CSV table of C-alpha atoms in Angstrom, one decimal:
chain,number,residue,atom,x,y,z
Z,1,UNK,CA,-9.5,-2.1,-24.9
Z,2,UNK,CA,-11.3,-5.7,-25.3
Z,3,UNK,CA,-8.7,-8.1,-24.2
Z,4,UNK,CA,-7.5,-8.4,-20.4
Z,5,UNK,CA,-3.9,-7.6,-22.3
Z,6,UNK,CA,-5.4,-4.3,-23.5
Z,7,UNK,CA,-6.6,-3.2,-20.3
Z,8,UNK,CA,-3.1,-3.5,-18.2
Z,9,UNK,CA,-1.0,-1.4,-21.5
Z,10,UNK,CA,-3.8,0.8,-21.2
Z,11,UNK,CA,-3.7,1.2,-17.3
Z,12,UNK,CA,0.2,1.1,-17.2
Z,13,UNK,CA,1.0,4.2,-19.7
Z,14,UNK,CA,-1.9,5.5,-18.3
Z,15,UNK,CA,0.3,6.0,-14.5
Z,16,UNK,CA,3.1,6.4,-17.0
Z,17,UNK,CA,5.5,3.1,-15.3
Z,18,UNK,CA,7.0,1.4,-17.4
Z,19,UNK,CA,6.6,-2.6,-17.6
Z,20,UNK,CA,9.5,-3.5,-15.4
Z,21,UNK,CA,8.1,-1.0,-12.9
Z,22,UNK,CA,5.3,-3.3,-13.0
Z,23,UNK,CA,7.0,-6.4,-13.2
Z,24,UNK,CA,8.9,-5.1,-9.9
Z,25,UNK,CA,6.4,-4.4,-7.8
Z,26,UNK,CA,4.1,-8.1,-9.0
Z,27,UNK,CA,7.4,-9.9,-8.9
Z,28,UNK,CA,7.5,-11.3,-12.1
Z,29,UNK,CA,10.1,-10.5,-15.6
Z,30,UNK,CA,9.3,-8.0,-17.5
Z,31,UNK,CA,9.1,-10.1,-20.9
Z,32,UNK,CA,5.7,-11.5,-18.2
Z,33,UNK,CA,4.3,-8.0,-18.1
Z,34,UNK,CA,5.0,-7.9,-22.5
Z,35,UNK,CA,3.4,-11.7,-22.2
Z,36,UNK,CA,0.4,-10.2,-20.4
Z,37,UNK,CA,0.1,-7.4,-23.3
Z,38,UNK,CA,0.3,-9.0,-26.2
Z,39,UNK,CA,-2.2,-11.8,-24.7
Z,40,UNK,CA,0.4,-14.3,-25.0
Z,41,UNK,CA,-0.6,-15.4,-21.3
Z,42,UNK,CA,-3.0,-14.6,-18.2
Z,43,UNK,CA,-1.7,-13.5,-15.4
Z,44,UNK,CA,-2.5,-16.3,-12.4
Z,45,UNK,CA,-4.8,-15.3,-9.5
Z,46,UNK,CA,-2.4,-14.1,-7.3
Z,47,UNK,CA,-0.4,-12.4,-9.7
Z,48,UNK,CA,-3.6,-10.4,-10.8
Z,49,UNK,CA,-4.2,-9.3,-7.2
Z,50,UNK,CA,-1.1,-7.4,-7.5
Z,51,UNK,CA,-2.0,-5.8,-10.9
Z,52,UNK,CA,-5.1,-5.0,-9.4
Z,53,UNK,CA,-3.5,-3.0,-6.5
Z,54,UNK,CA,-0.2,-1.6,-8.5
Z,55,UNK,CA,-2.6,-0.4,-11.5
Z,56,UNK,CA,-5.6,1.0,-8.8
Z,57,UNK,CA,-8.5,-1.0,-10.6
Z,58,UNK,CA,-10.1,-3.6,-9.5
Z,59,UNK,CA,-9.8,-7.1,-10.7
Z,60,UNK,CA,-12.9,-7.6,-12.3
Z,61,UNK,CA,-12.2,-4.2,-14.1
Z,62,UNK,CA,-8.6,-5.9,-15.4
Z,63,UNK,CA,-10.4,-9.2,-16.4
Z,64,UNK,CA,-13.4,-7.8,-18.1
Z,65,UNK,CA,-13.2,-4.3,-18.5
Z,66,UNK,CA,-16.4,-3.8,-15.4
Z,67,UNK,CA,-15.8,-1.7,-11.6
Z,68,UNK,CA,-13.9,1.2,-11.2
Z,69,UNK,CA,-10.3,2.8,-11.5
Z,70,UNK,CA,-9.0,5.4,-9.9
Z,71,UNK,CA,-7.4,8.9,-11.1
Z,72,UNK,CA,-4.2,9.2,-12.5
Z,73,UNK,CA,-3.0,12.7,-10.3
Z,74,UNK,CA,-4.4,10.0,-7.4
Z,75,UNK,CA,-1.9,7.3,-8.1
Z,76,UNK,CA,1.2,9.0,-9.0
Z,77,UNK,CA,0.6,10.6,-5.9
Z,78,UNK,CA,0.3,7.7,-3.6
Z,79,UNK,CA,3.5,6.5,-5.0
Z,80,UNK,CA,6.0,9.1,-4.6
Z,81,UNK,CA,7.9,9.1,-1.3
Z,82,UNK,CA,10.0,11.9,-0.1
Z,83,UNK,CA,13.5,10.4,1.3
Z,84,UNK,CA,16.3,12.5,3.1
Z,85,UNK,CA,19.4,14.1,0.9
Z,86,UNK,CA,22.1,13.4,3.4
Z,87,UNK,CA,26.1,13.8,2.2
Z,88,UNK,CA,28.3,11.2,1.3
Z,89,UNK,CA,30.3,11.0,5.1
Z,90,UNK,CA,26.7,10.5,6.5
Z,91,UNK,CA,26.2,7.4,3.9
Z,92,UNK,CA,29.5,6.1,4.4
Z,93,UNK,CA,28.2,5.4,8.3
Z,94,UNK,CA,24.5,4.8,7.7
Z,95,UNK,CA,23.8,2.4,9.7
Z,96,UNK,CA,24.3,4.5,12.8
Z,97,UNK,CA,22.9,8.0,11.7
Z,98,UNK,CA,19.4,6.4,10.1
Z,99,UNK,CA,17.5,7.0,13.5
Z,100,UNK,CA,18.9,10.3,13.6
Z,101,UNK,CA,18.3,11.2,10.1
Z,102,UNK,CA,13.7,11.7,10.6
Z,103,UNK,CA,14.4,14.4,13.5
Z,104,UNK,CA,16.8,16.4,12.0
Z,105,UNK,CA,15.4,20.3,11.3
Z,106,UNK,CA,17.9,21.2,8.6
Z,107,UNK,CA,17.5,17.9,6.5
Z,108,UNK,CA,16.6,18.5,2.7
Z,109,UNK,CA,14.0,15.7,1.5
Z,110,UNK,CA,13.8,14.5,-1.5
Z,111,UNK,CA,10.5,13.5,-3.5
Z,112,UNK,CA,11.1,9.9,-5.5
Z,113,UNK,CA,8.8,7.7,-7.5
Z,114,UNK,CA,11.1,4.7,-7.3
Z,115,UNK,CA,10.2,1.6,-5.1
Z,116,UNK,CA,12.8,1.9,-2.3
Z,117,UNK,CA,12.3,1.3,1.5
Z,118,UNK,CA,11.6,3.4,4.1
Z,119,UNK,CA,15.6,3.3,5.0
Z,120,UNK,CA,16.3,4.7,1.3
Z,121,UNK,CA,18.3,8.0,0.8
Z,122,UNK,CA,19.6,10.6,-1.6
Z,123,UNK,CA,22.7,12.0,-2.1
Z,124,UNK,CA,24.1,14.7,-4.8
Z,125,UNK,CA,26.8,13.2,-7.2
Z,126,UNK,CA,30.5,14.9,-7.0
Z,127,UNK,CA,33.2,14.8,-9.5
Z,128,UNK,CA,33.1,13.1,-12.7
Z,129,UNK,CA,34.0,9.5,-12.5
Z,130,UNK,CA,30.6,9.1,-13.7
Z,131,UNK,CA,29.6,11.1,-16.5
Z,132,UNK,CA,29.8,9.2,-19.6
Z,133,UNK,CA,29.3,9.7,-23.1
Z,134,UNK,CA,27.2,6.3,-22.8
Z,135,UNK,CA,23.6,5.5,-22.7
Z,136,UNK,CA,23.8,5.8,-18.8
Z,137,UNK,CA,25.9,9.1,-17.4
Z,138,UNK,CA,25.5,10.2,-13.9
Z,139,UNK,CA,26.8,13.6,-13.8
Z,140,UNK,CA,28.6,16.1,-11.4
Z,141,UNK,CA,25.5,17.6,-9.2
Z,142,UNK,CA,22.9,14.6,-10.1
Z,143,UNK,CA,20.7,13.5,-7.4
Z,144,UNK,CA,20.8,9.3,-7.2
Z,145,UNK,CA,18.3,7.5,-4.9
Z,146,UNK,CA,19.5,4.9,-2.8
Z,147,UNK,CA,18.2,1.9,-1.4
Z,148,UNK,CA,20.1,0.1,1.8
Z,149,UNK,CA,18.5,-2.9,1.6
Z,150,UNK,CA,19.4,-4.9,-1.3
Z,151,UNK,CA,20.2,-8.7,-0.4
Z,152,UNK,CA,23.1,-10.4,-1.2
Z,153,UNK,CA,26.3,-8.5,-3.0
Z,154,UNK,CA,25.7,-11.1,-5.8
Z,155,UNK,CA,22.2,-9.6,-7.1
Z,156,UNK,CA,24.2,-6.1,-7.1
Z,157,UNK,CA,26.2,-7.8,-9.6
Z,158,UNK,CA,26.1,-4.8,-12.8
Z,159,UNK,CA,24.0,-2.2,-11.0
Z,160,UNK,CA,25.2,1.2,-10.0
Z,161,UNK,CA,25.8,0.7,-5.9
Z,162,UNK,CA,27.2,3.3,-3.3
Z,163,UNK,CA,30.3,1.6,-1.3
Z,164,UNK,CA,32.3,2.7,1.4
Z,165,UNK,CA,36.2,1.4,0.2
Z,166,UNK,CA,39.4,1.3,2.3
Z,167,UNK,CA,38.3,2.5,5.8
Z,168,UNK,CA,37.5,5.9,4.1
Z,169,UNK,CA,34.6,7.9,6.0
Z,170,UNK,CA,33.2,9.3,2.7
Z,171,UNK,CA,30.7,7.0,0.5
Z,172,UNK,CA,31.8,6.5,-3.3
Z,173,UNK,CA,29.3,5.6,-6.1
Z,174,UNK,CA,30.5,3.4,-9.0
Z,175,UNK,CA,29.4,0.2,-11.1
Z,176,UNK,CA,29.8,-3.0,-9.1
Z,177,UNK,CA,31.4,-5.8,-11.5
Z,178,UNK,CA,31.8,-9.3,-9.9
Z,179,UNK,CA,34.3,-11.1,-12.4
Z,180,UNK,CA,34.9,-14.9,-10.5
Z,181,UNK,CA,36.5,-14.3,-7.4
Z,182,UNK,CA,37.1,-10.7,-8.5
Z,183,UNK,CA,34.9,-7.5,-7.5
Z,184,UNK,CA,35.4,-4.5,-9.1
Z,185,UNK,CA,34.2,-0.9,-8.4
Z,186,UNK,CA,33.8,0.3,-12.3
Z,187,UNK,CA,33.7,4.5,-13.0
Z,188,UNK,CA,31.6,5.1,-15.7
Z,189,UNK,CA,34.1,7.8,-16.9
Z,190,UNK,CA,36.9,5.6,-18.6
Z,191,UNK,CA,39.3,8.7,-17.6
Z,192,UNK,CA,39.0,6.2,-13.8
Z,193,UNK,CA,40.4,3.6,-13.0
Z,194,UNK,CA,38.4,0.6,-11.8
Z,195,UNK,CA,38.8,0.2,-7.5
Z,196,UNK,CA,39.8,-3.6,-7.2
Z,197,UNK,CA,37.5,-4.8,-3.3
Z,198,UNK,CA,37.8,-7.3,-1.0
Z,199,UNK,CA,35.4,-8.2,2.0
Z,200,UNK,CA,36.9,-5.1,3.9
Z,201,UNK,CA,34.6,-2.7,1.2
Z,202,UNK,CA,30.7,-2.0,2.3
Z,203,UNK,CA,28.0,-2.3,-0.1
Z,204,UNK,CA,25.9,1.4,1.5
Z,205,UNK,CA,23.0,0.3,-1.3
Z,206,UNK,CA,22.3,0.1,-4.6
Z,207,UNK,CA,20.6,3.4,-6.9
Z,208,UNK,CA,17.3,3.0,-7.7
Z,209,UNK,CA,16.4,6.1,-9.4
Z,210,UNK,CA,18.5,8.7,-10.7
Z,211,UNK,CA,17.5,12.6,-10.8
Z,212,UNK,CA,19.4,14.9,-13.1
Z,213,UNK,CA,18.3,18.6,-13.3
Z,214,UNK,CA,18.8,20.4,-16.6
Z,215,UNK,CA,18.6,24.4,-15.4
């Protein structure tokens, strides 16, 4: 590990993080992380400080290979967060139940390693509309981690979202696709039809992680 890039790559892999994980924490593109690891470019001073925080090492270690780095087990534990597993009805009214969910004694909590806000929550997927034979499939019974702090709706284009449609009391999970003036909630299962939505649709949050139990 004689270069900055080799140390960044080593530490990232040691912590079982992807280039996308690092990029999201630092605030750069995944391709920028690739360039750093290939020693094509060098992180700026600001990025270096963020890298040191994310990789739990000193800036000196990243730059010169000197200084300490924390044990991986300590890092992974620090990145884990517990979020409440709620119902699809609660998800539809999430802004109204945020203050209640932390005090509920019967709440089940799910551990996530995703980078999410404090108001995030988990849902258990029901039905087959998101089951697919493609690269991405969210089968019945899987757990999704949802972050309600996603910015503008255009920023969620092409991502898996949780939304409330047509005044329903329950939320639904679909892929958001924006085509010009038209907005669609797309199932991953081709046996289900897309849903054309309008301004009455409430976008609850964006899915940040999918947890599938292979029992």
